[in-house]
Short mmCIF file of C-alpha atoms in Angstrom, two decimals:
data_model
loop_
_atom_site.label_atom_id
_atom_site.label_comp_id
_atom_site.label_asym_id
_atom_site.label_seq_id
_atom_site.Cartn_x
_atom_site.Cartn_y
_atom_site.Cartn_z
CA MET A 1 81.45 110.49 98.26
CA SER A 2 83.53 111.25 101.31
CA PHE A 3 86.87 111.69 102.94
CA ASN A 4 88.38 110.16 106.03
CA PRO A 5 91.67 110.76 107.75
CA LEU A 6 93.47 107.49 108.30
CA LYS A 7 94.91 107.84 111.77
CA VAL A 8 98.17 106.03 112.33
CA ARG A 9 99.65 105.89 115.82
CA LEU A 10 103.36 106.65 115.66
CA GLY A 11 104.20 106.60 119.33
CA LEU A 12 102.78 110.05 120.07
CA THR A 13 101.11 110.37 123.45
CA ALA A 14 99.00 113.46 123.01
CA SER A 15 97.80 113.10 119.43
CA ALA A 16 97.58 110.75 116.51
CA VAL A 17 99.14 111.42 113.12
CA ALA A 18 96.66 111.31 110.24
CA LEU A 19 97.59 109.97 106.83
CA SER A 20 94.91 111.76 104.84
CA LEU A 21 93.80 111.23 101.31
CA ALA A 22 93.77 114.70 99.82
CA LEU A 23 90.10 114.72 98.81
CA ALA A 24 87.89 117.70 99.74
CA PRO A 25 84.46 116.65 101.06
CA ALA A 26 81.41 118.72 100.14
CA ILE A 27 78.88 116.62 102.03
CA ALA A 28 79.59 113.12 103.30
CA GLN A 29 82.74 111.28 104.29
CA GLN A 30 83.61 107.68 103.40
CA ALA A 31 86.20 105.40 104.96
CA GLU A 32 89.26 104.36 102.96
CA PRO A 33 90.69 100.81 103.23
CA ALA A 34 93.04 100.38 106.19
CA PRO A 35 96.68 99.86 105.24
CA GLU A 36 98.25 96.43 105.57
CA ASN A 37 101.83 97.35 106.33
CA LEU A 38 101.43 99.99 109.05
CA GLN A 39 101.78 98.75 112.57
CA GLU A 40 98.60 100.16 114.06
CA GLN A 41 95.82 102.08 112.40
CA GLN A 42 92.35 103.37 113.06
CA VAL A 43 89.98 104.66 110.41
CA THR A 44 87.82 107.42 111.83
CA PRO A 45 84.88 108.58 109.72
CA THR A 46 83.72 112.20 109.78
CA GLN A 47 80.71 113.78 108.15
CA ALA A 48 79.69 117.21 106.94
CA GLN A 49 76.29 118.71 106.30
CA PRO A 50 74.61 118.59 102.86
CA SER A 51 75.28 121.64 100.73
CA GLU A 52 75.18 122.80 97.18
CA THR A 53 78.09 122.00 94.88
CA PRO A 54 80.70 124.65 95.75
CA GLU A 55 81.55 127.31 93.24
CA THR A 56 85.18 127.32 92.16
CA THR A 57 87.47 130.02 90.90
CA THR A 58 90.11 130.16 88.22
CA VAL A 59 93.68 131.34 87.79
CA PRO A 60 94.23 134.72 89.47
CA GLY A 61 94.27 137.43 86.83
CA GLU A 62 92.52 135.25 84.24
CA ALA A 63 88.99 135.95 83.10
CA MET A 64 86.54 133.05 83.29
CA THR A 65 85.36 132.66 79.73
CA GLY A 66 83.26 129.57 80.34
CA GLU A 67 84.71 128.07 77.19
CA VAL A 68 86.41 124.70 76.91
CA PRO A 69 90.13 125.36 76.31
CA GLN A 70 91.55 124.41 72.93
CA ALA A 71 95.06 123.14 72.30
CA PRO A 72 97.10 125.26 69.87
CA ASP A 73 98.66 122.02 68.66
CA ALA A 74 96.93 118.67 69.22
CA THR A 75 100.27 116.84 69.21
CA THR A 76 102.26 119.08 71.56
CA SER A 77 102.13 118.82 75.35
CA GLN A 78 101.67 122.06 77.27
CA GLY A 79 104.85 121.28 79.22
CA GLU A 80 107.03 121.22 76.11
CA GLN A 81 106.61 124.98 75.79
CA VAL A 82 108.48 125.58 79.07
CA ALA A 83 111.12 122.86 78.77
CA ALA A 84 113.67 125.17 77.15
CA THR A 85 114.24 127.06 80.40
CA ALA A 86 114.36 123.96 82.60
CA GLY A 87 117.32 123.48 84.89
CA VAL A 88 117.54 127.18 85.74
CA MET A 89 116.05 128.38 89.01
CA PRO A 90 113.15 130.57 87.85
CA GLN A 91 112.55 134.01 89.30
CA THR A 92 108.88 133.11 89.05
CA PHE A 93 106.84 129.97 88.43
CA ALA A 94 104.22 132.00 86.58
CA ASP A 95 105.38 130.93 83.12
CA ILE A 96 105.10 127.24 83.99
CA VAL A 97 101.71 127.72 85.65
CA GLU A 98 100.43 129.66 82.65
CA GLN A 99 101.48 126.93 80.23
CA VAL A 100 100.23 123.86 82.11
CA SER A 101 97.12 125.22 83.84
CA PRO A 102 94.79 124.69 80.83
CA ALA A 103 95.35 120.94 81.27
CA VAL A 104 94.60 120.88 85.02
CA VAL A 105 90.98 120.30 86.02
CA ASN A 106 88.70 120.34 89.04
CA ILE A 107 86.54 117.26 89.53
CA THR A 108 83.11 117.26 91.15
CA THR A 109 81.42 113.95 91.90
CA THR A 110 77.85 113.26 92.88
CA ALA A 111 76.62 110.15 94.64
CA ILE A 112 73.23 109.15 96.00
CA VAL A 113 73.52 108.19 99.67
CA SER A 114 70.97 106.97 102.20
CA ARG A 115 70.53 108.65 105.58
CA PRO A 116 68.19 108.06 108.53
CA VAL A 117 65.03 110.15 108.29
CA ASN A 118 64.80 111.05 111.98
CA GLN A 119 68.33 112.22 112.62
CA PHE A 120 69.53 115.26 114.44
CA PRO A 121 71.24 117.96 112.40
CA GLY A 122 74.88 117.00 111.86
CA PHE A 123 77.70 119.08 113.22
CA PRO A 124 79.76 121.13 110.76
CA GLN A 125 83.07 119.50 109.98
CA GLY A 126 85.84 120.92 112.16
CA SER A 127 83.44 122.19 114.84
CA PRO A 128 84.20 121.39 118.50
CA PHE A 129 81.23 119.02 118.65
CA SER A 130 82.31 117.17 115.50
CA ASP A 131 85.84 116.84 116.89
CA LEU A 132 84.47 115.62 120.22
CA PHE A 133 82.46 112.85 118.58
CA ARG A 134 85.42 111.83 116.40
CA ASP A 135 88.12 111.91 119.10
CA PHE A 136 86.13 109.89 121.62
CA GLY A 137 84.79 107.39 119.10
CA ILE A 138 81.18 108.33 119.86
CA PRO A 139 78.71 107.72 117.01
CA GLY A 140 77.50 110.98 115.55
CA PRO A 141 73.80 111.77 115.24
CA GLY A 142 72.24 109.33 112.80
CA GLY A 143 75.50 107.43 112.41
CA PRO A 144 76.33 103.85 113.33
CA GLY A 145 75.30 103.15 116.91
CA SER A 146 72.91 106.09 117.09
CA PRO A 147 69.26 105.68 118.17
CA PHE A 148 68.19 106.18 114.55
CA GLU A 149 70.43 103.53 113.04
CA GLY A 150 68.38 100.97 111.14
CA GLY A 151 65.33 103.24 110.94
CA PRO A 152 63.65 104.74 107.87
CA GLN A 153 66.12 105.98 105.27
CA MET A 154 66.01 108.88 102.85
CA GLN A 155 68.19 109.39 99.79
CA GLN A 156 70.30 112.51 99.38
CA ARG A 157 72.78 113.75 96.82
CA SER A 158 76.35 113.87 98.12
CA ASN A 159 79.07 115.92 96.44
CA ALA A 160 82.85 115.72 96.75
CA LEU A 161 85.72 117.52 95.08
CA GLY A 162 89.11 116.52 93.75
CA SER A 163 91.60 117.33 91.03
CA GLY A 164 92.93 115.80 87.82
CA PHE A 165 94.81 116.55 84.63
CA VAL A 166 94.35 115.95 80.89
CA VAL A 167 96.90 113.57 79.33
CA SER A 168 95.67 113.47 75.73
CA SER A 169 94.09 115.89 73.28
CA GLU A 170 91.22 113.38 72.94
CA GLY A 171 90.13 114.08 76.53
CA LEU A 172 91.69 111.39 78.73
CA ILE A 173 91.97 112.61 82.33
CA VAL A 174 93.97 111.10 85.19
CA THR A 175 92.93 111.37 88.84
CA ASN A 176 92.87 109.30 92.03
CA ASN A 177 90.53 106.36 92.35
CA HIS A 178 89.32 107.58 95.75
CA VAL A 179 88.21 110.86 94.15
CA ILE A 180 85.60 109.17 91.95
CA GLU A 181 84.97 105.92 93.83
CA GLY A 182 81.24 105.32 94.28
CA ALA A 183 80.27 108.35 92.18
CA ASP A 184 77.06 108.30 90.15
CA GLU A 185 77.99 111.44 88.21
CA ILE A 186 81.38 113.01 87.45
CA GLU A 187 81.82 116.57 86.19
CA ILE A 188 85.04 118.18 85.00
CA GLU A 189 85.69 121.91 85.34
CA PHE A 190 88.49 123.59 83.39
CA TYR A 191 90.35 126.65 84.65
CA SER A 192 88.26 128.74 82.26
CA GLY A 193 85.10 127.75 84.12
CA ALA A 194 83.82 125.45 81.36
CA ARG A 195 82.29 122.19 82.55
CA LEU A 196 81.91 118.83 80.85
CA PRO A 197 80.51 115.50 82.04
CA ALA A 198 83.03 112.68 82.31
CA THR A 199 82.75 108.93 81.93
CA LEU A 200 84.89 106.35 83.70
CA VAL A 201 87.43 104.50 81.56
CA GLY A 202 88.92 102.34 84.30
CA THR A 203 90.32 102.28 87.83
CA ASP A 204 93.18 100.64 89.69
CA PRO A 205 92.52 100.73 93.46
CA THR A 206 95.92 99.16 94.10
CA THR A 207 97.73 102.33 93.00
CA ASP A 208 94.70 104.60 93.60
CA ILE A 209 94.59 105.71 89.96
CA ALA A 210 91.54 106.30 87.76
CA VAL A 211 91.20 107.37 84.12
CA LEU A 212 88.24 109.46 82.92
CA LYS A 213 87.12 110.62 79.47
CA VAL A 214 85.42 113.82 78.34
CA GLU A 215 84.10 114.60 74.87
CA ALA A 216 85.06 118.03 73.52
CA GLU A 217 84.51 119.57 70.10
CA ASN A 218 88.16 120.55 69.72
CA PRO A 219 91.47 118.98 70.83
CA LEU A 220 92.15 119.69 74.50
CA PRO A 221 95.38 121.06 75.98
CA PHE A 222 97.23 118.22 77.71
CA VAL A 223 100.38 117.52 79.70
CA SER A 224 102.83 114.63 79.46
CA PHE A 225 104.42 112.31 82.00
CA GLY A 226 108.08 112.81 82.82
CA ASP A 227 110.55 110.25 84.12
CA SER A 228 110.09 110.18 87.90
CA ASP A 229 113.28 108.15 88.26
CA GLU A 230 115.21 111.19 87.01
CA ALA A 231 113.85 113.40 89.79
CA ARG A 232 116.38 114.08 92.54
CA VAL A 233 115.87 114.96 96.18
CA GLY A 234 116.05 118.75 96.29
CA ASP A 235 114.54 119.34 92.83
CA TRP A 236 111.90 122.05 92.59
CA VAL A 237 108.33 120.84 92.02
CA LEU A 238 104.97 122.50 91.45
CA ALA A 239 101.62 121.12 92.69
CA LEU A 240 98.39 122.24 91.02
CA GLY A 241 94.86 121.39 92.05
CA ASN A 242 91.64 122.31 93.81
CA PRO A 243 92.41 122.42 97.56
CA LEU A 244 89.41 122.49 99.88
CA GLY A 245 87.17 123.24 96.90
CA GLN A 246 88.59 126.76 96.57
CA GLY A 247 89.35 126.38 92.89
CA PHE A 248 92.53 126.41 90.88
CA SER A 249 95.60 126.77 93.09
CA ALA A 250 99.37 126.36 92.68
CA THR A 251 101.96 125.61 95.36
CA THR A 252 105.69 124.98 95.14
CA GLY A 253 108.25 122.96 97.04
CA ILE A 254 110.99 120.43 96.54
CA VAL A 255 111.31 116.68 96.27
CA SER A 256 111.84 115.77 99.93
CA ALA A 257 112.34 112.03 99.40
CA LYS A 258 111.73 109.28 96.87
CA SER A 259 110.49 105.69 96.82
CA ARG A 260 108.24 106.12 99.85
CA ALA A 261 105.87 103.23 100.61
CA LEU A 262 102.66 103.90 102.54
CA THR A 263 100.00 101.22 102.28
CA GLY A 264 100.16 99.41 98.97
CA THR A 265 102.13 96.65 97.29
CA TYR A 266 103.10 98.86 94.36
CA ASP A 267 103.64 102.10 96.28
CA ASP A 268 106.36 104.37 94.91
CA PHE A 269 105.63 107.81 96.30
CA ILE A 270 107.54 111.04 95.86
CA GLN A 271 107.50 112.96 99.13
CA THR A 272 107.26 116.74 98.78
CA ASP A 273 106.88 119.78 100.99
CA ALA A 274 104.73 121.54 98.39
CA ALA A 275 101.44 122.30 100.16
CA ILE A 276 98.90 119.56 99.41
CA ASN A 277 95.48 119.67 101.06
CA ARG A 278 92.13 117.97 100.80
CA GLY A 279 90.90 118.48 97.28
CA ASN A 280 94.38 118.22 95.77
CA SER A 281 93.87 114.48 95.33
CA GLY A 282 94.45 113.46 91.73
CA GLY A 283 96.22 116.68 90.81
CA PRO A 284 99.61 116.75 89.08
CA LEU A 285 103.06 117.32 90.54
CA PHE A 286 105.21 119.05 87.89
CA ASN A 287 108.95 119.37 87.46
CA LEU A 288 110.46 122.55 86.01
CA GLN A 289 110.14 121.09 82.50
CA GLY A 290 106.36 121.16 82.89
CA GLU A 291 106.22 117.36 82.99
CA VAL A 292 104.05 115.41 85.41
CA ILE A 293 106.29 113.38 87.71
CA GLY A 294 103.63 112.49 90.29
CA VAL A 295 99.94 112.33 91.12
CA ASN A 296 99.16 114.01 94.45
CA THR A 297 97.51 111.40 96.65
CA ALA A 298 98.00 111.74 100.41
CA ILE A 299 99.41 113.83 103.24
CA LEU A 300 100.81 113.04 106.66
CA SER A 301 99.29 115.42 109.18
CA PRO A 302 97.95 115.57 112.75
CA SER A 303 95.18 117.92 111.65
CA GLY A 304 94.24 116.92 108.11
CA GLY A 305 95.91 120.04 106.71
CA SER A 306 99.28 120.37 105.06
CA ILE A 307 102.36 120.43 107.31
CA GLY A 308 104.79 119.92 104.45
CA ILE A 309 104.66 116.12 104.18
CA GLY A 310 102.78 115.23 101.01
CA PHE A 311 102.94 112.16 98.80
CA SER A 312 102.58 111.87 95.02
CA MET A 313 102.47 108.53 93.23
CA ALA A 314 105.49 108.41 90.91
CA SER A 315 104.74 108.97 87.22
CA ASN A 316 106.65 105.86 86.16
CA VAL A 317 104.07 103.81 88.07
CA VAL A 318 101.10 105.90 86.96
CA SER A 319 101.92 106.01 83.24
CA GLY A 320 101.96 102.21 82.96
CA VAL A 321 98.65 101.95 84.79
CA VAL A 322 97.10 104.62 82.57
CA ASP A 323 98.24 102.82 79.42
CA GLN A 324 96.63 99.57 80.57
CA LEU A 325 93.40 101.22 81.70
CA GLN A 326 93.16 103.00 78.36
CA GLU A 327 93.79 99.80 76.40
CA TYR A 328 91.95 97.20 78.48
CA GLY A 329 89.81 99.12 80.98
CA GLU A 330 91.67 97.20 83.71
CA THR A 331 95.21 96.40 84.83
CA ARG A 332 97.06 93.26 83.73
CA ARG A 333 100.12 92.74 85.90
CA GLY A 334 102.66 89.96 85.66
CA TRP A 335 102.66 87.25 88.34
CA LEU A 336 105.62 85.13 89.36
CA GLY A 337 103.98 83.06 92.10
CA VAL A 338 106.39 83.25 95.04
CA LYS A 339 106.40 84.55 98.59
CA ILE A 340 109.48 86.62 99.31
CA GLN A 341 111.35 88.55 101.98
CA ASP A 342 114.33 90.88 102.01
CA VAL A 343 117.82 89.49 102.52
CA SER A 344 119.18 90.73 105.85
CA PRO A 345 122.93 90.96 106.54
CA ASP A 346 122.87 87.88 108.77
CA ILE A 347 120.90 85.89 106.18
CA ALA A 348 123.41 86.92 103.51
CA GLU A 349 126.26 85.80 105.78
CA SER A 350 124.60 82.46 106.52
CA LEU A 351 124.22 81.79 102.78
CA GLY A 352 127.69 83.02 101.89
CA LEU A 353 126.34 85.82 99.71
CA ALA A 354 128.47 88.84 98.89
CA SER A 355 125.68 91.35 99.60
CA GLU A 356 122.09 91.70 100.81
CA ALA A 357 120.78 92.42 97.30
CA GLY A 358 117.96 90.30 95.94
CA ALA A 359 114.70 88.81 97.20
CA MET A 360 114.63 85.57 99.16
CA VAL A 361 111.94 83.02 98.29
CA THR A 362 110.14 81.78 101.40
CA ASP A 363 107.42 79.73 99.73
CA VAL A 364 106.51 78.54 96.23
CA PRO A 365 102.77 77.85 95.90
CA PRO A 366 101.44 76.32 92.67
CA GLY A 367 102.09 78.74 89.83
CA PRO A 368 104.62 79.88 87.22
CA ALA A 369 107.61 79.83 89.59
CA ALA A 370 106.84 76.34 90.86
CA ASP A 371 106.43 75.08 87.30
CA ALA A 372 109.86 76.49 86.40
CA GLY A 373 111.63 74.97 89.40
CA ILE A 374 112.03 77.91 91.80
CA GLN A 375 112.60 76.61 95.34
CA ALA A 376 112.12 78.02 98.82
CA GLY A 377 115.48 79.36 99.93
CA ASP A 378 116.45 80.62 96.48
CA VAL A 379 117.54 84.25 96.36
CA ILE A 380 116.25 85.95 93.21
CA ALA A 381 119.17 88.06 92.01
CA ALA A 382 118.05 89.09 88.52
CA PHE A 383 114.75 89.34 86.66
CA ALA A 384 114.47 89.80 82.89
CA GLY A 385 118.08 90.92 82.67
CA GLY A 386 117.89 93.49 85.48
CA GLU A 387 119.50 93.12 88.88
CA VAL A 388 117.00 92.85 91.75
CA GLU A 389 117.71 95.20 94.65
CA ASP A 390 115.11 93.97 97.14
CA THR A 391 111.55 92.65 97.42
CA ARG A 392 109.93 95.96 96.39
CA ASP A 393 112.13 96.13 93.33
CA LEU A 394 111.21 92.57 92.31
CA VAL A 395 107.48 93.18 92.82
CA ARG A 396 107.59 96.25 90.55
CA ARG A 397 109.64 94.50 87.88
CA VAL A 398 107.28 91.52 87.78
CA ALA A 399 104.17 93.71 87.76
CA ALA A 400 105.51 95.73 84.82
CA ALA A 401 106.34 92.63 82.76
CA PRO A 402 103.79 91.50 80.14
CA VAL A 403 101.48 88.65 81.10
CA GLY A 404 102.40 85.45 79.26
CA GLU A 405 105.95 86.59 78.55
CA ALA A 406 108.81 84.13 79.15
CA VAL A 407 111.53 85.84 81.20
CA ASP A 408 114.91 84.73 82.51
CA VAL A 409 115.14 84.66 86.30
CA THR A 410 118.51 84.15 87.97
CA VAL A 411 118.57 82.76 91.51
CA MET A 412 121.39 82.06 93.94
CA ARG A 413 121.10 78.45 95.08
CA ASP A 414 123.72 76.79 97.28
CA GLY A 415 126.02 79.70 96.53
CA GLU A 416 125.80 79.28 92.76
CA PRO A 417 123.76 81.23 90.17
CA VAL A 418 121.00 79.27 88.43
CA THR A 419 119.04 80.78 85.53
CA LEU A 420 115.48 79.61 84.90
CA GLN A 421 112.96 80.67 82.26
CA ILE A 422 109.53 81.45 83.67
CA THR A 423 106.32 82.25 81.77
CA LEU A 424 104.50 84.87 83.83
CA GLY A 425 100.89 84.52 84.87
CA ARG A 426 98.45 87.34 85.62
CA ARG A 427 98.35 88.81 89.12
CA GLU A 428 94.66 89.77 89.07
CA LEU A 429 93.57 86.22 88.21
CA ALA A 430 95.82 84.75 90.91
CA ASP A 431 94.37 87.14 93.50
CA ALA A 432 90.83 86.29 92.42
CA ASP A 433 91.16 82.53 92.89
CA GLY A 434 93.43 82.70 95.95
CA THR A 435 96.25 80.77 94.32
CA GLY A 436 99.05 79.91 96.70
CA GLN A 437 97.11 80.31 99.94
CA ARG A 438 97.85 77.45 102.33
CA PRO A 439 96.16 77.90 105.70
CA GLU A 440 98.09 76.58 108.66
CA GLY A 441 97.78 76.89 112.42
CA SER A 442 100.08 76.89 115.41
CA GLY A 443 100.27 75.13 118.73
CA THR A 444 102.45 73.50 121.35
CA GLN A 445 103.61 70.05 122.47
CA GLU A 446 104.83 68.76 125.82
CA SER A 447 107.93 66.65 124.97
CA SER A 448 110.74 69.04 124.15
CA SER A 449 114.45 69.83 123.82
CA GLN A 450 116.51 73.00 124.21
CA VAL A 451 118.31 74.35 121.11
CA LEU A 452 119.62 77.90 120.56
CA GLY A 453 117.55 79.23 123.44
CA MET A 454 114.34 77.63 122.14
CA THR A 455 112.27 74.83 123.64
CA LEU A 456 111.38 72.65 120.64
CA ALA A 457 109.10 69.67 120.14
CA PRO A 458 108.79 67.50 117.01
CA MET A 459 105.53 67.61 115.09
CA THR A 460 103.25 64.59 115.59
CA PRO A 461 100.04 63.57 113.79
CA GLU A 462 98.03 64.44 116.91
CA LEU A 463 99.64 67.86 117.18
CA ALA A 464 99.17 68.50 113.46
CA ALA A 465 95.47 67.72 113.77
CA ARG A 466 95.15 69.99 116.80
CA MET A 467 96.93 72.78 114.92
CA GLN A 468 94.72 72.18 111.84
CA MET A 469 97.74 71.49 109.65
CA PRO A 470 97.74 69.25 106.57
CA GLU A 471 98.32 65.56 107.19
CA GLY A 472 102.01 64.73 106.94
CA THR A 473 103.24 68.13 108.17
CA SER A 474 106.65 67.86 109.81
CA GLY A 475 108.98 70.20 111.65
CA LEU A 476 109.77 71.51 115.11
CA VAL A 477 107.21 73.44 117.14
CA VAL A 478 108.54 76.29 119.28
CA GLN A 479 107.15 75.82 122.79
CA ASP A 480 109.12 78.47 124.63
CA ILE A 481 111.91 80.99 124.00
CA ASP A 482 114.58 82.41 126.26
CA ALA A 483 113.99 86.16 126.26
CA THR A 484 117.76 86.76 126.11
CA SER A 485 118.31 84.49 123.09
CA ASP A 486 119.02 85.52 119.52
CA ALA A 487 115.83 83.71 118.48
CA SER A 488 113.80 86.04 120.69
CA ALA A 489 115.66 89.07 119.36
CA LYS A 490 114.91 87.93 115.78
CA GLY A 491 111.18 87.78 116.49
CA LEU A 492 110.52 84.05 116.91
CA ARG A 493 107.72 83.23 119.28
CA THR A 494 105.76 80.37 120.81
CA GLY A 495 103.77 78.44 118.21
CA ASP A 496 106.17 79.01 115.31
CA LEU A 497 106.98 75.92 113.26
CA ILE A 498 110.57 75.40 112.10
CA VAL A 499 110.42 73.41 108.85
CA GLU A 500 113.93 73.91 107.45
CA ALA A 501 117.45 74.61 108.66
CA GLY A 502 120.42 75.17 106.40
CA GLN A 503 117.94 74.93 103.49
CA GLN A 504 117.19 71.29 104.35
CA PRO A 505 114.01 69.88 105.96
CA VAL A 506 114.08 69.23 109.70
CA ALA A 507 111.73 66.74 111.35
CA SER A 508 113.58 66.26 114.63
CA VAL A 509 115.87 68.06 117.03
CA ALA A 510 118.69 65.81 115.77
CA ASP A 511 118.13 67.18 112.26
CA LEU A 512 118.42 70.74 113.53
CA ASN A 513 121.56 69.99 115.54
CA ALA A 514 123.13 68.39 112.46
CA ARG A 515 122.46 71.51 110.39
CA ILE A 516 123.97 73.68 113.13
CA THR A 517 127.09 71.49 113.21
CA GLU A 518 127.44 71.71 109.42
CA ALA A 519 127.15 75.50 109.52
CA ARG A 520 129.82 75.76 112.22
CA GLU A 521 132.16 73.46 110.32
CA ALA A 522 131.70 75.67 107.25
CA GLY A 523 132.78 78.69 109.29
CA ARG A 524 129.31 80.25 109.44
CA GLN A 525 128.25 82.49 112.30
CA SER A 526 124.55 81.70 111.85
CA VAL A 527 122.22 79.03 110.53
CA LEU A 528 119.31 79.86 108.24
CA VAL A 529 115.96 78.49 109.42
CA LEU A 530 112.58 78.61 107.70
CA ILE A 531 109.61 79.07 110.00
CA ARG A 532 105.86 79.11 109.39
CA ARG A 533 103.55 81.29 111.40
CA GLU A 534 99.81 81.24 110.72
CA GLY A 535 100.45 79.98 107.22
CA GLU A 536 103.10 82.56 106.33
CA PRO A 537 106.72 81.46 105.75
CA ARG A 538 109.73 83.48 106.87
CA PHE A 539 113.49 82.93 106.83
CA VAL A 540 115.51 83.86 109.92
CA ALA A 541 119.27 83.60 110.44
CA LEU A 542 119.98 82.48 114.03
CA SER A 543 123.37 82.98 115.63
CA ILE A 544 125.28 79.75 116.36
CA GLU A 545 128.33 81.36 117.93
CA GLU A 546 129.33 79.49 121.09
#
């Protein structure tokens, strides 16, 4: 098991900012998947020397009994005992900590890893030599690119630490997926010092959530999920966990922001300034009612330590994942089968929409939406009776809907609402078989015309073959763009293929000019065009003001 800071360049000249999974390494470090939606990223592995599993400590002032804690009432959450005083700024957080701490656990994982036999001793993590190797991208002794790479290997036991919390008296425990990923053995330590082996119930790498199970003779103390949507920026929160393997620790702060997205499709993070460090991964973020409103997952830091920017996955996301993992051992998310983008103000104006709310459909591959009649250019305004705010909102609503359920979807088409009934598929199955992927290429063509600051050429069979596009592909290929044009400002570039304008197909420059004329006659300030770039569709509203 391991930990790696995920370095994300944010325009700093002297240093990079690290988005770090809050997992404390005891021996080895392992790279996390690079994010898809951050502009530039570099995953930099670091390693520490083998050592014994670290000893941990318990709540200050509490004696370590070594006994597994027992719930006074198998049906009552620990947090319910502090809810009566919620809403009042406490003089101390000690009462909340005392009530919920029996349900917070330390997690130790063990994995068998292979290392080169003839390697130099590794540098301690955080030492000048370790930092030198990392900062300059030089392979460490025995690592990739070293003289010993590919030589004889020896197996060693690797330990890593994280946090978690009990959510049922039967012993279900929630943590982060990256805490236990690749582990051969998982051990749970309670604040009393008692230890129990844990088995894996299920994981969801998409939200970085895992569910474990321990077997205890008596009902275990547990905590309950609160409603993360009810949390407000400025609310007090309490983070509990096992930072840097030091044992049970509590920190406080406030909700700094909500609905943060970092790397994932279903991200809904609560940002907090409560100190979160490596080893806090998987630990709970409590409100003053003693309810879990987040699972501590990552920090933003130039050093890997807390600077007051921590992220906890919202409980309203986590609770649904936990329920599915408990019931099925896997997630089963709804799938609509569309590609979407947000509605910008200029797109809303070009379509005559009253606001930018909703999610615009850019492509409809084979699937539930296509079967129901959804079309590219539709703006999804409502899903299952709820208004859609934007693409993130739609993605979460669809994912939370039961697979196989028929739902009403309202779209805006030609300025009018159209309601369709769609039977949802399953996201995991669609991802597995690659449904809806249509590879396309890009290219250029010599014969051209100037329109809206773009040099355009009609698609021909020869050009389609050169661009590796399906036979019969039509549209206008962008050959060149005036750097001062609105098209350039909106991000169009050479090689883009314009396939629609004004929500109608275009096969020639005359078609495009006709759509522009129609938009002007309708009093529009822009015309909506659909482009394809490397197989991905995107709507752009281009200014047609003369």
